[in-house]
Coordinates of C-alpha atoms in Angstrom, one line a residue:
X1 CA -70.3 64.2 -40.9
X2 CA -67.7 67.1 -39.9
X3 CA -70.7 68.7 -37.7
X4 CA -69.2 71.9 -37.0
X5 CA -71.0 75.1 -37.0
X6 CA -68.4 77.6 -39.2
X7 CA -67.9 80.5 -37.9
X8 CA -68.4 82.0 -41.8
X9 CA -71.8 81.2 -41.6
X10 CA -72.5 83.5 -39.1
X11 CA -71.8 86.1 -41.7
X12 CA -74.9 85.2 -43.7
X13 CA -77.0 86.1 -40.5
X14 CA -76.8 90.0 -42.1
X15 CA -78.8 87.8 -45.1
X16 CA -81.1 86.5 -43.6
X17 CA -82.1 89.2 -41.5
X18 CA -82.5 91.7 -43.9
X19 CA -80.1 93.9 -41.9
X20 CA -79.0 97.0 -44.1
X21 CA -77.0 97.8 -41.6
X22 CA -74.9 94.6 -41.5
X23 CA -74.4 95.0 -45.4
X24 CA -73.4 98.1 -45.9
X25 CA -70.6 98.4 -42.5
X26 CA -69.7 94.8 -43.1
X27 CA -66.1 95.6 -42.7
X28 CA -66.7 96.8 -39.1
X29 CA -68.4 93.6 -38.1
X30 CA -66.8 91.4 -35.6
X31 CA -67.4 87.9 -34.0
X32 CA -65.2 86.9 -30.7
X33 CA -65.3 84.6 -28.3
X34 CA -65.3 86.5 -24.7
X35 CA -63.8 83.5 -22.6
X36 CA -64.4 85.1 -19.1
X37 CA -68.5 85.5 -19.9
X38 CA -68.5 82.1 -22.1
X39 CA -70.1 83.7 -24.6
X40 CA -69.7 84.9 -28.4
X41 CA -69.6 88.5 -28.8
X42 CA -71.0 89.4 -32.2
X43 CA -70.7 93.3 -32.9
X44 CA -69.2 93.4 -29.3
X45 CA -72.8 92.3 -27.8
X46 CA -73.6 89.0 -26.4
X47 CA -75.0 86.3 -29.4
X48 CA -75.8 83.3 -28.7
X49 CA -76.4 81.2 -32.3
X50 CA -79.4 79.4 -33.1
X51 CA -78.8 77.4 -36.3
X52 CA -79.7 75.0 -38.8
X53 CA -78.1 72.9 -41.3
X54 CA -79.2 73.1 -45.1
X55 CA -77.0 71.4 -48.0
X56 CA -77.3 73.9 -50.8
X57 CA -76.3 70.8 -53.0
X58 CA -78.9 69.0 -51.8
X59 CA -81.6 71.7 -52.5
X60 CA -82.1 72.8 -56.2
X61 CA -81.1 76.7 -56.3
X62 CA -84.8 77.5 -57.3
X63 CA -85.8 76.8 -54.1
X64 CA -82.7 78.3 -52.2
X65 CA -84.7 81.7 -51.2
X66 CA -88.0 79.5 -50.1
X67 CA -85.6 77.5 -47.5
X68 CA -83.7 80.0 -46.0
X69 CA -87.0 82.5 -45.1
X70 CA -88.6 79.4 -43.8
X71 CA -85.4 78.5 -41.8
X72 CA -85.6 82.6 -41.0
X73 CA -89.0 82.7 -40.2
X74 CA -88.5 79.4 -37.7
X75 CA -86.3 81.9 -35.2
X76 CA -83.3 81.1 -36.5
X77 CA -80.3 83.4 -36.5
X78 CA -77.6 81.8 -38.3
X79 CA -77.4 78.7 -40.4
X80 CA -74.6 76.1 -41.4
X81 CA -73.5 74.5 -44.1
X82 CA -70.6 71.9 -45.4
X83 CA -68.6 71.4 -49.3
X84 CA -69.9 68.4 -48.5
X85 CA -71.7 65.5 -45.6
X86 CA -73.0 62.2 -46.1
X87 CA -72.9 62.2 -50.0
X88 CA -69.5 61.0 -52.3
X89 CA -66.1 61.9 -51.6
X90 CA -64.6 62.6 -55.0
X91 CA -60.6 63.0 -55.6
X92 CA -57.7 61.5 -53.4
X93 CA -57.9 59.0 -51.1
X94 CA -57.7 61.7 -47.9
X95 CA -60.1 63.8 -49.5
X96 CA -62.1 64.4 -46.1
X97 CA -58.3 64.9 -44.4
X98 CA -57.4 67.9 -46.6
X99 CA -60.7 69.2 -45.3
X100 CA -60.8 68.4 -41.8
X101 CA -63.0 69.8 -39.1
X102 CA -62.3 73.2 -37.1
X103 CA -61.1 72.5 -33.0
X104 CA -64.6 72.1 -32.5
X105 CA -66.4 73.7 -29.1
X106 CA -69.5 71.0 -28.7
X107 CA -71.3 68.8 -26.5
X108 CA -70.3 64.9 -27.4
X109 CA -73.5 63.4 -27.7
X110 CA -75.4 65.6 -29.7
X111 CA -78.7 63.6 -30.0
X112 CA -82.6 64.2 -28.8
X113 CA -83.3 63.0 -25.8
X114 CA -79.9 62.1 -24.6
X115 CA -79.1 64.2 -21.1
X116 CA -78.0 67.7 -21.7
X117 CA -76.2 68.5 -18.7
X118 CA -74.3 65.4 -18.6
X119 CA -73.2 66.4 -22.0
X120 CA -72.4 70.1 -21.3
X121 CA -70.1 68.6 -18.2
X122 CA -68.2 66.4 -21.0
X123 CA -67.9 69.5 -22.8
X124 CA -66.5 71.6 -19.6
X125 CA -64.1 68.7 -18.8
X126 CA -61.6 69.7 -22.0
X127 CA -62.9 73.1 -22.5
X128 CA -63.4 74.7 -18.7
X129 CA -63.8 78.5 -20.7
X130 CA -66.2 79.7 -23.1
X131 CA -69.3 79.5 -24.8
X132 CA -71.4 76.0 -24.6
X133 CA -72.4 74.7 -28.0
X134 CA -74.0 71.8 -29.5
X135 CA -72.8 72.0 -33.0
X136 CA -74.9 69.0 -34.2
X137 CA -77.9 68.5 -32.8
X138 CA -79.6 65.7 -34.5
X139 CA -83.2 66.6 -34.9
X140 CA -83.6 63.4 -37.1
X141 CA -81.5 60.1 -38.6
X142 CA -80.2 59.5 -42.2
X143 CA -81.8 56.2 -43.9
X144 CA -80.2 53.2 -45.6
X145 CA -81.3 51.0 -48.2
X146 CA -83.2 47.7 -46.4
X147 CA -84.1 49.6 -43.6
X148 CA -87.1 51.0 -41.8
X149 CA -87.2 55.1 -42.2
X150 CA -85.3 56.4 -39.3
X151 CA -87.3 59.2 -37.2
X152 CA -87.5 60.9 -34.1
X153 CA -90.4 62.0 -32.5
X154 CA -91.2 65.7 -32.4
X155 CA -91.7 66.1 -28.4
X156 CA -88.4 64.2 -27.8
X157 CA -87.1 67.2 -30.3
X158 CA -88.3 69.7 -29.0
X159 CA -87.5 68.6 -25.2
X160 CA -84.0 68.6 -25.9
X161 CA -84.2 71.7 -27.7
X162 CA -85.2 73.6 -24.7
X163 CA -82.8 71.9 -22.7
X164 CA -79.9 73.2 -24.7
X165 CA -81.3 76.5 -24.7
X166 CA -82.3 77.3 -21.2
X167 CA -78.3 76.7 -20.2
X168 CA -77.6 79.8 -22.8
X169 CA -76.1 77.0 -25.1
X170 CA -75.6 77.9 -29.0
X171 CA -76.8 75.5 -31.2
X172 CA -76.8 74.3 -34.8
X173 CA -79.9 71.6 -35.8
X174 CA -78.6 68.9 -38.1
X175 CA -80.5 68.6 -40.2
X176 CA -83.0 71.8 -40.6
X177 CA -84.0 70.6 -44.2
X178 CA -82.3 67.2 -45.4
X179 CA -82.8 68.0 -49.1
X180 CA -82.5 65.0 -51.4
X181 CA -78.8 62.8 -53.4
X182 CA -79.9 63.9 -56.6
X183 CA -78.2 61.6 -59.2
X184 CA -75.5 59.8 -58.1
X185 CA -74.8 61.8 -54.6
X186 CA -76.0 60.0 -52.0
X187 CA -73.4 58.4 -49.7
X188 CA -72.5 55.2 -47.4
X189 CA -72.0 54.3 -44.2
X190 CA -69.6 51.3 -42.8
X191 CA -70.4 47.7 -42.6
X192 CA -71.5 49.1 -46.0
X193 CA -75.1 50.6 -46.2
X194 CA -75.7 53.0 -48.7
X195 CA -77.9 56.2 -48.8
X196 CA -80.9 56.2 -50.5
X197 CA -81.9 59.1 -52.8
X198 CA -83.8 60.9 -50.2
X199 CA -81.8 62.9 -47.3
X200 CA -85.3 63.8 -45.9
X201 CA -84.0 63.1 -42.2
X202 CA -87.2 63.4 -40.5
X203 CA -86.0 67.4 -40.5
X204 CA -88.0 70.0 -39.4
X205 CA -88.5 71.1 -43.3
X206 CA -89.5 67.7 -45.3
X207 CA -87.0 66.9 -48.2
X208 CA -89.7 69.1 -50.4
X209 CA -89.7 71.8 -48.2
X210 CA -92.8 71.3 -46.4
X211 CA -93.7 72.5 -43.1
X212 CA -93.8 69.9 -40.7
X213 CA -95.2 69.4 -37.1
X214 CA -91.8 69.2 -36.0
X215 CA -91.0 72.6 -37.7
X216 CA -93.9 74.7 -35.4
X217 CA -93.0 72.9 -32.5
X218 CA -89.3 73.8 -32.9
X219 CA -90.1 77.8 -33.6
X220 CA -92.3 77.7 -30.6
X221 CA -89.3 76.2 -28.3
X222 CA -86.7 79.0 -30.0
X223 CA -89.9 81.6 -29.3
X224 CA -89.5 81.5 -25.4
X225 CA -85.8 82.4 -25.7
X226 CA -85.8 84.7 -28.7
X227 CA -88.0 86.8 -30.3
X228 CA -88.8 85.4 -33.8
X229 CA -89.6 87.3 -36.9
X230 CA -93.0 88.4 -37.5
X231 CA -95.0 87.9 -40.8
X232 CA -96.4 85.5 -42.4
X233 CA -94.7 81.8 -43.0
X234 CA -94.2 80.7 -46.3
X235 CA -96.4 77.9 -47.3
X236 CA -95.5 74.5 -48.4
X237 CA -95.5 74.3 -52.3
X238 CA -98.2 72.8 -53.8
X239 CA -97.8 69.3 -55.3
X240 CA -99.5 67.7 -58.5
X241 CA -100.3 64.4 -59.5
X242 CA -99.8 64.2 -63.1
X243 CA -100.9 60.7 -63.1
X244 CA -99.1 57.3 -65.0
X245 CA -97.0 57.8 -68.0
X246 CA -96.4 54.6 -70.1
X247 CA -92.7 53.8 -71.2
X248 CA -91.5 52.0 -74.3
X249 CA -88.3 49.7 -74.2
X250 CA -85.4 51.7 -76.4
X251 CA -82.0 49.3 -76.1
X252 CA -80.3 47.7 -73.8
X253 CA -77.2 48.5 -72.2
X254 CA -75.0 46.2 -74.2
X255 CA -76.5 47.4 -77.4
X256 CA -75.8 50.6 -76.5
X257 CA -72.0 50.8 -75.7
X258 CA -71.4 52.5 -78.6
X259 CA -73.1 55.4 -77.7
X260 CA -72.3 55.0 -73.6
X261 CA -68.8 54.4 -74.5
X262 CA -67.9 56.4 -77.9
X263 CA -64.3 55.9 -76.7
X264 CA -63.9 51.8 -76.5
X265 CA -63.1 50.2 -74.0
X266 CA -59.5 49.8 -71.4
X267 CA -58.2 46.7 -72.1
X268 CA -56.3 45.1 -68.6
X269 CA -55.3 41.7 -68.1
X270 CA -56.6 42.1 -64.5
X271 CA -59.5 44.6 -63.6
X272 CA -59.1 48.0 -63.0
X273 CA -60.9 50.7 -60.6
X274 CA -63.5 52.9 -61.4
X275 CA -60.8 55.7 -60.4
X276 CA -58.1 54.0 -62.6
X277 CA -60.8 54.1 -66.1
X278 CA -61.5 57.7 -64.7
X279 CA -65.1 56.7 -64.0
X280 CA -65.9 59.0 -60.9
X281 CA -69.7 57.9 -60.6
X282 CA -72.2 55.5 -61.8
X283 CA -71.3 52.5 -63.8
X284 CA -68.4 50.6 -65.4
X285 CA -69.3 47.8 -68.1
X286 CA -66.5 44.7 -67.2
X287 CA -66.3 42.5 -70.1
X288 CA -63.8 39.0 -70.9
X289 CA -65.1 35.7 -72.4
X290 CA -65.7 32.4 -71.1
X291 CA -62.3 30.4 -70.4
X292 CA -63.8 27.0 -70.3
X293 CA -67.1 24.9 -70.9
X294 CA -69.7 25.9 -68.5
X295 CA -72.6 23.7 -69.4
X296 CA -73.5 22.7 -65.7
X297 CA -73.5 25.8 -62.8
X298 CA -70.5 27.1 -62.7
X299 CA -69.1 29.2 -59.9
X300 CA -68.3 32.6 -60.9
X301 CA -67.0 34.5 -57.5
X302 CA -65.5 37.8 -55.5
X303 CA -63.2 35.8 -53.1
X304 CA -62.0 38.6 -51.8
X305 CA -65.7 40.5 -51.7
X306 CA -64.1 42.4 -54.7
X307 CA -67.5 43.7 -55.9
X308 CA -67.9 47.7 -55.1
X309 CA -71.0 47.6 -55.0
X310 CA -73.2 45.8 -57.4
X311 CA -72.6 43.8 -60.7
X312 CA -75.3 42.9 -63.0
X313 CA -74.2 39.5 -64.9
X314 CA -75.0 38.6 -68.2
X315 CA -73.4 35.8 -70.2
X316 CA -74.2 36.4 -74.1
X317 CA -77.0 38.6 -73.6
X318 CA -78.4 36.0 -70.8
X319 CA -79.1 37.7 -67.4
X320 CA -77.6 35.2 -64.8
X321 CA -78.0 37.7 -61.5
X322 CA -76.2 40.1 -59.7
X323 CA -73.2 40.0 -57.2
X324 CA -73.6 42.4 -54.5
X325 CA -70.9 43.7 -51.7
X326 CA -70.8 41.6 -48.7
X327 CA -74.4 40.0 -49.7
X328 CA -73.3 37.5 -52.7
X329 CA -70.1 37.1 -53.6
X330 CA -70.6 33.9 -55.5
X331 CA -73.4 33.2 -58.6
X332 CA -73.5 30.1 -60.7
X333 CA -73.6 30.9 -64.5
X334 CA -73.6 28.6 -68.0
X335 CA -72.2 29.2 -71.1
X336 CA -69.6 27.5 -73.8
X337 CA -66.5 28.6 -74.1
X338 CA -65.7 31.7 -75.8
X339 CA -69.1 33.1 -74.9
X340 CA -69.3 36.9 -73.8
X341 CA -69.3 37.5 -69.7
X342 CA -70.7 41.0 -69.0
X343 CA -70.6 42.6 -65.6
X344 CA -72.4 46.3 -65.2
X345 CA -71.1 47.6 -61.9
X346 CA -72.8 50.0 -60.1
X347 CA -70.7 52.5 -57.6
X348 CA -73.5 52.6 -54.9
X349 CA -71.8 55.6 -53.3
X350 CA -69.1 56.0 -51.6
X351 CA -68.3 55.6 -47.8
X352 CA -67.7 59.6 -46.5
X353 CA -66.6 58.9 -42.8
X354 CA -64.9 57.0 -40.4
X355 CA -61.6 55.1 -41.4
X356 CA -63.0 52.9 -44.5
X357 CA -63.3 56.2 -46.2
X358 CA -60.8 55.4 -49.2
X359 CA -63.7 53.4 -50.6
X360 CA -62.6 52.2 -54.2
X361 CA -65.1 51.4 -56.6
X362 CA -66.1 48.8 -59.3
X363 CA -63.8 45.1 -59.6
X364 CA -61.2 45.9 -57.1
X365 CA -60.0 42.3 -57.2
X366 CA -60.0 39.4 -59.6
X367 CA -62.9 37.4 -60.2
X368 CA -62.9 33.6 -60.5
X369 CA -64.6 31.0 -62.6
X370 CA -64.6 27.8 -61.0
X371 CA -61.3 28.9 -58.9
X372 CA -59.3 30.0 -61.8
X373 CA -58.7 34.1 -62.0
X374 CA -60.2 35.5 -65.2
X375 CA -58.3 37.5 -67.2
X376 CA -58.1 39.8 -70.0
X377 CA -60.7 42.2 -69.5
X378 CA -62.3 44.9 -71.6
X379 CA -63.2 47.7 -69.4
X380 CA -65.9 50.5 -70.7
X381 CA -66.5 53.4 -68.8
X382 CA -70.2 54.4 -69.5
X383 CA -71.2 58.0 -69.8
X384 CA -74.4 58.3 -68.9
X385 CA -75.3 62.0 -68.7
X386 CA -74.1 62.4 -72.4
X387 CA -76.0 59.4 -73.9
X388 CA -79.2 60.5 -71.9
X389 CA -78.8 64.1 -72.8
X390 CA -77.4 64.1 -76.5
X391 CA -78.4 60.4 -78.0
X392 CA -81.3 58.6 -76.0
X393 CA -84.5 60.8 -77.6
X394 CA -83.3 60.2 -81.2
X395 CA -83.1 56.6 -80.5
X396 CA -86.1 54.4 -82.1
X397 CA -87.7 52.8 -79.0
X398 CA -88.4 49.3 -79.6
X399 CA -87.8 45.7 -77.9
X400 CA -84.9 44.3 -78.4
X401 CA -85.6 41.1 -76.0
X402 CA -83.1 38.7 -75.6
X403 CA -82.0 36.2 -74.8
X404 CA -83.8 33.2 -73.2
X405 CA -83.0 33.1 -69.3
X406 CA -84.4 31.1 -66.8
X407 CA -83.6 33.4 -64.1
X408 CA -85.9 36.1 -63.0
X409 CA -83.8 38.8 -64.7
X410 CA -84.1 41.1 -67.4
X411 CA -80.9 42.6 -68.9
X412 CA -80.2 46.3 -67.8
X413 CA -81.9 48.6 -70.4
X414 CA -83.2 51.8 -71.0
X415 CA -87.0 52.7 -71.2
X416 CA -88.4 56.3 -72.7
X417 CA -91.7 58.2 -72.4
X418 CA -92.9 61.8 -73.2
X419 CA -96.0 63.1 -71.3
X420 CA -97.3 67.2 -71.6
X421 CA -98.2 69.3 -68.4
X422 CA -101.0 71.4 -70.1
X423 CA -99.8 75.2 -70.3
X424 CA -103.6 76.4 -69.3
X425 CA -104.1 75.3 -66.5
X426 CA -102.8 78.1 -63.9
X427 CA -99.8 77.5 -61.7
X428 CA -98.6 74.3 -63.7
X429 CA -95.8 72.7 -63.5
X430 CA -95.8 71.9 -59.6
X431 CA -93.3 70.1 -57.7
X432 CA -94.5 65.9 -57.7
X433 CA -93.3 62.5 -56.6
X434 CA -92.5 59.7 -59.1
X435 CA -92.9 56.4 -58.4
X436 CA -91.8 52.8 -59.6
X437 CA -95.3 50.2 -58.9
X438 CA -93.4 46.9 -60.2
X439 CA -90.2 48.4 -61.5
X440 CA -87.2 46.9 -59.2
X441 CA -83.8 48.9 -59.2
X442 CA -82.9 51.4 -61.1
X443 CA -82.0 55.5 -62.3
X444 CA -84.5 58.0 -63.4
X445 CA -83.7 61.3 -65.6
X446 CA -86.5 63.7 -66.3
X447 CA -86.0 66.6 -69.3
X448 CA -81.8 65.6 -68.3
X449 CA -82.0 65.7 -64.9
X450 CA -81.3 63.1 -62.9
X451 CA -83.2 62.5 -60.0
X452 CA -81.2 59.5 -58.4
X453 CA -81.4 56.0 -57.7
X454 CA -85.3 54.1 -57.3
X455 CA -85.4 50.7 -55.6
X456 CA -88.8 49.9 -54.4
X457 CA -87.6 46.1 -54.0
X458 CA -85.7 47.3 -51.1
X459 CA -87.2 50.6 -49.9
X460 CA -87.9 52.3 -47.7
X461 CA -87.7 55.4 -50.4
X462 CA -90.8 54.6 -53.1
X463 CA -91.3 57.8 -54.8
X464 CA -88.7 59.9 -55.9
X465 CA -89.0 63.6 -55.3
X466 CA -89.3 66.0 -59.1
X467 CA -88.9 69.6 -58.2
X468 CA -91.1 72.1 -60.6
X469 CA -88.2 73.6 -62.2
X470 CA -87.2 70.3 -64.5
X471 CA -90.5 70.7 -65.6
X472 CA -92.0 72.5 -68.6
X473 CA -95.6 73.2 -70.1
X474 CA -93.9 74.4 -73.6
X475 CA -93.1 71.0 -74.5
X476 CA -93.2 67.2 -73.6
X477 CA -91.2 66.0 -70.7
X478 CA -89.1 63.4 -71.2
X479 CA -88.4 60.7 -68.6
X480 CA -85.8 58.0 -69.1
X481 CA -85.5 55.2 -67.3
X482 CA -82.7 52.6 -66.8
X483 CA -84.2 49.2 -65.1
X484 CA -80.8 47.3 -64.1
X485 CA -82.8 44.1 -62.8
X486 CA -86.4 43.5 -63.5
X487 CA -89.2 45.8 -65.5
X488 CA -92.4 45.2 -65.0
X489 CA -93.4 44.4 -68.4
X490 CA -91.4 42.9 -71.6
X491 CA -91.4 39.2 -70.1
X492 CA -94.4 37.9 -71.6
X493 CA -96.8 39.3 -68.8
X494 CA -99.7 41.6 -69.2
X495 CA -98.1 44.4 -67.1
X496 CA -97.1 47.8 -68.4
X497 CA -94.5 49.7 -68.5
X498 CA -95.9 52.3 -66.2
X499 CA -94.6 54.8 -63.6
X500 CA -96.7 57.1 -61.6
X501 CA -96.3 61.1 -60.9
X502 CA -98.4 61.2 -57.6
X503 CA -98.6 64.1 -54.7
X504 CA -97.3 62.9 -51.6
X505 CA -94.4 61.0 -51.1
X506 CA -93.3 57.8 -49.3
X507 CA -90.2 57.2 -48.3
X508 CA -91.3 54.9 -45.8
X509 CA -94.1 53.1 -44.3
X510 CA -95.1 56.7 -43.2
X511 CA -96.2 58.9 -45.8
X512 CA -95.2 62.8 -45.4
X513 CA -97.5 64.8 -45.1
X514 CA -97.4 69.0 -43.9
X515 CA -98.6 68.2 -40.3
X516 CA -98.5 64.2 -39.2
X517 CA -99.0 63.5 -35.6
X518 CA -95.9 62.8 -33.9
X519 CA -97.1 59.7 -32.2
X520 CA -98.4 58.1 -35.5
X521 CA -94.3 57.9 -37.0
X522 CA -92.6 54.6 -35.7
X523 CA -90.1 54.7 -33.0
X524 CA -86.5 56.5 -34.0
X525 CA -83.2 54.8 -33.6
X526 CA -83.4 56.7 -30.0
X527 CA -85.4 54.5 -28.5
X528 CA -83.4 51.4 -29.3
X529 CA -80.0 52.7 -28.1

C-alpha cells in the first residue's frame, strides 16, 4: 500500500462540500504547509484534514455519489485515493517504482490501538517541523484466502481516533469503504496469500455501502473536534433475495478452446509466462503429451515451485488434481504414452508490495515427469471476457461428461442459467449477494460482468457481492459460471446445480449486517501482535 494522503485530494474537498465558492475562484485556492505553526494552511487559514480512503475502482461508478455523501456526511473533509493498492500490478516489472510514494509526513505505526504519542515522537524524530499526520490509519485488515476474516473492533477504532485528533493531528482512515476485486483485481501478499474477492476491510462503510456501527461511532469521535454536516444520512441500499437459480452444464474448457483461444495456441519447447503469451490476467491453457508409459503413479512436479499460482491437471480429458504455489508442487498422474497433459493455470493475483513484487505468472519453470523436463508445449492464452460476452449464450448447454476419474475432480467447465427480476414489482433490481452451497472454486459473470473469484472450500468470502446496476427487469439475467475443481452436481449424485441470490452477505464466520455489536466480531489481528 503507498498510504499517502495526496495533497490533490484535498482539492475535491470544494466537491464534497458543495462549496460554490471553492468552484468558481479555484484558481485563487492555495494549500501550504506553515512549518513554524505545524500546520497546513488551506486558503491561508489553519486546516487540519480528516480523511478517508475510497478505491473508485473498487466501487462501481453508480454508486460513486452514494459513497462520497456518506463519507461527507461522516465529518469528513477530504478524502484519498490511489491508481491503485492491494489489487494487480499490470506492466513492467517496477511498475509500483515508476509510481512511488510522495516524502511522506506520517506517524510509523499507523494502526488502532497502537500508542499515539509514541508514534507522533517517531514522527518528530526525522521531521522536528510541521504538521502531524497519520496518513494511514488502519480502521480495519485486508483478508486472505484460508484465513479467518480480519476485524478490528469498533471502540479500539474509535479510541485511537480520538487520540490522533485531540494532538491536532491530520488524518487519512484506510480504509473508509473497502469496495470489492471485481474480476480478476484482487491482489497478494508475500509468503504468497492471495486476496479474496471482497476488500470489505471491516471499514466503516461495508463493501456494499452499508452503514456500520463503526461508521456512527467514528462520525461521533470527528463531531467533538469538527462540526459535521447536518442533514439527513443516506441509508444503506436495500438488498433482495432473488432466491436459487438452477444452472445447466454448457462445455468444458478443453472443448472450448476454440472459442477461448480463436488464435491457436504458442508453441515453446520450454513454457512461457503469462506476460511472454501476453496473457495479463486469468488463465493460460499449458498443453504437451505424455513422453513415456505412465501406467503406475507417476510423478509429475514444479521442482522449482514453478506453479504461479494454480494448475488444474487433466490427462486426456481425466481430472488428475491441481498443483498449487508453495502447497503441492508434486501430483501423481497415469496415462500411455502420447496421451494429452492439460494444465489450466490460474494467475491468482499478483503480489503489489514489498520486494517479491515482480511476481510472474503461469509455468515460470519446467515441469517434470518422473524427473525428466517436459517439453514442447502448446501454450493457449484464454480470453475469457470475449467467449463469455460474444459466444457462451449461443452455445447449446448440455453435458459433455468425461472421462472416468477416480479422483474427486471434475474437469474445469462452464455452467449457464437465465432467471427474470419481475419489472412490477417497485424498486426492483436491488443490490444482492450470490452464493456457491456445494460449488468449490471458481469465477462468476452476471449479464458480462464479472464479479470475481468464489471459493467457499476455502473461505472466508461465501457470497459474492452483485451491485443493482448489472441487473435488469427488461430481460433475463444471465449468470455464467466456470467451476475449475468440483460442481456440485454432474457426478452421478442427486445434487443440483444451484446457486443462491440471498440478502446479506458472509464473508466470514460473521455475517454483515448495518449495525452488529462490536463485541460479537472475533478478535482483529491487533490483539495477536
Amino acid at each position: 500500500m503507498l498510504g499517502v494522503v495526496r495533497i490533490l485530494s484535498l482539492l475535491l474537498v470544494p466537491l464534497l462540500l458543495g462549496s460554490a465558492r471553492g468552484l468558481h475562484n479555484a484558481s485563487q485556492r492555495t494549500f501550504e504547509i506553515d512549518y513554524g505553526h505545524n500546520c497546513f494552511l488551506k486558503d491561508g487559514q489553519p486546516f487540519r484534514y480528516i480523511s478517508g480512503s475510497i478505491h473508485y475502482f473498487r466501487v462501481p461508478r453508480f454508486y460513486w455519489k452514494d459513497r462520497l455523501l456518506k463519507m461527507k456526511m461522516a465529518g469528513l473533509n477530504a478524502i484519498q485515493t490511489l491508481p491503485c493498492s492491494c489489487g494487480q500490478v499490470v506492466g513492467s516489472p517496477s511498475a509500483q517504482d515508476e509510481a512511488p510514494p510522495l516524502s511522506e509526513r506520517r506517524a510509523d505505526y499507523n494502526s488502532a490501538g497502537v500508542n499515539i504519542t509514541a508514534a507522533f515522537l517517531i514522527q518528530r524524530k526525522s521531521e522536528p517541523k510541521g504538521p502531524l499526520v497519520n496518513s494511514e490509519f488502519y480502521t480495519g485488515w485486508l483478508d486472505h484466502w484460508g484465513q479467518p476474516h480480519s476485524t478490528v473492533k469498533t471502540e479500539v477504532v474509535a479510541s485511537s481516533l480520538h487520540d490522533i485528533l485531540s494532538r491536532g493531528a491530520s488524518v487519512n482512515m484506510y480504509m473508509f469503504i473497502g469496495g470489492t476485486n471485481f474480476a480478476y483485481w484482487n491482489g497478494a501478499n508475500t509468503p504468497y496469500q492471495a486476496q479474496p474477492t471482497s476488500y470489505d476491510y471491516d471499514a466503516p462503510l461495508s463493501e456494499a455501502g452499508d452503514l456500520s456501527e463503526k461508521y456512527f461511532a467514528v462520525r461521533d469521535v470527528i463531531q467533538q473536534f469538527e462540526k459535521v454536516p447536518e442533514g439527513p444520512i443516506p441509508p444503506s441500499t436495500p438488498k433482495f433475495a432473488y432466491g436459487r437459480v438452477g444452472l445447466k452444464k454448457l462445455k468444458t474448457v478443453e472443448e472450448a478452446l476454440n472459442l477461448l483461444c480463436p488464435s491457436g495456441p504458442v508453441k515453446s519447447v520450454y513454457p512461457l509466462t503469462f506476460i511472454q503469451v501476453k496473457q495479463y490476467f486469468g488463465f493460460v491453457l499449458y498443453r504437451t503429451t505424455l513422453p513415456q508409459d505412465c501406467s503406475d503413479p507417476t510423478p509429475l512436479s514444479s521442482p522449482f515451485n514453478g506453479v504461479h499460482d494454480r494448475a488444474y491437471v487433466s490427462v486426456d480429458g481425466v481430472p488428475h488434481g491441481v498443483l498449487e504455489r508453495d502447497i503441492v508442487i508434486t501430483l501423481n498422474i497415469t496415462g500411455k504414452a502420447g496421451a494429452t497433459l492439460d494444465l489450466l493455470v490460474e494467475n491468482m493475483g499478483r503480489v503489489n508490495y514489498g520486494s517479491f513484487i515482480n511476481d510472474f505468472k503461469g509455468l515460470i519453470s519446467n515441469l517434470t515427469l518422473a524427473s525428466k523436463i517436459l517439453t514442447d508445449w502448446e501454450i493457449f492464452p484464454l480470453d475469457m471476457e470475449d467467449a463469455v460476452c460474444n459466444h457462451l449464450g449461443t452455445w447449446d448447454g448440455h453435458d459433455s461428461g468425461c472421462a472416468h476419474s477416480a479422483s474427486d475432480y471434475t474437469l474445469p467447465a462452464f455452467y449457464v442459467a437465465n432467471f427474470s427480476i419481475p419489472s412490477g414489482i417497485p424498486d426492483l433490481p436491488q443490490d444482492t449477494f450470490i452464493q456457491f452451497s456445494g460449488w468449490t472454486k471458481g469465477q462468476v459473470w452476471i449479464n458480462g460482468f464479472n464479479l470475481g473469484r468464489y471459493w467457499p472450500a476455502r473461505g472466508p468470502q461465501m457470497t459474492l457481492f452483485v451491485p443493482q446496476h448489472i441487473l435488469v427487469t427488461s430481460a433475463p439475467n444471465t449468470i455464467i459460471v466456470l467451476e475449475l475443481e468440483r460442481a456440485p452436481c454432474g457426478r452421478g449424485g442427486p445434487e443440483l446445480c444451484t446457486v443462491e441470490f440471498v440478502d446479506r452477505p458472509v464473508i466470514g464466520a460473521v455475517k454483515t449486517h448495518s449495525h452488529v455489536p462490536a463485541d460479537q466480531h472475533q478478535d482483529s489481528w491487533l490483539d495477536r501482535v
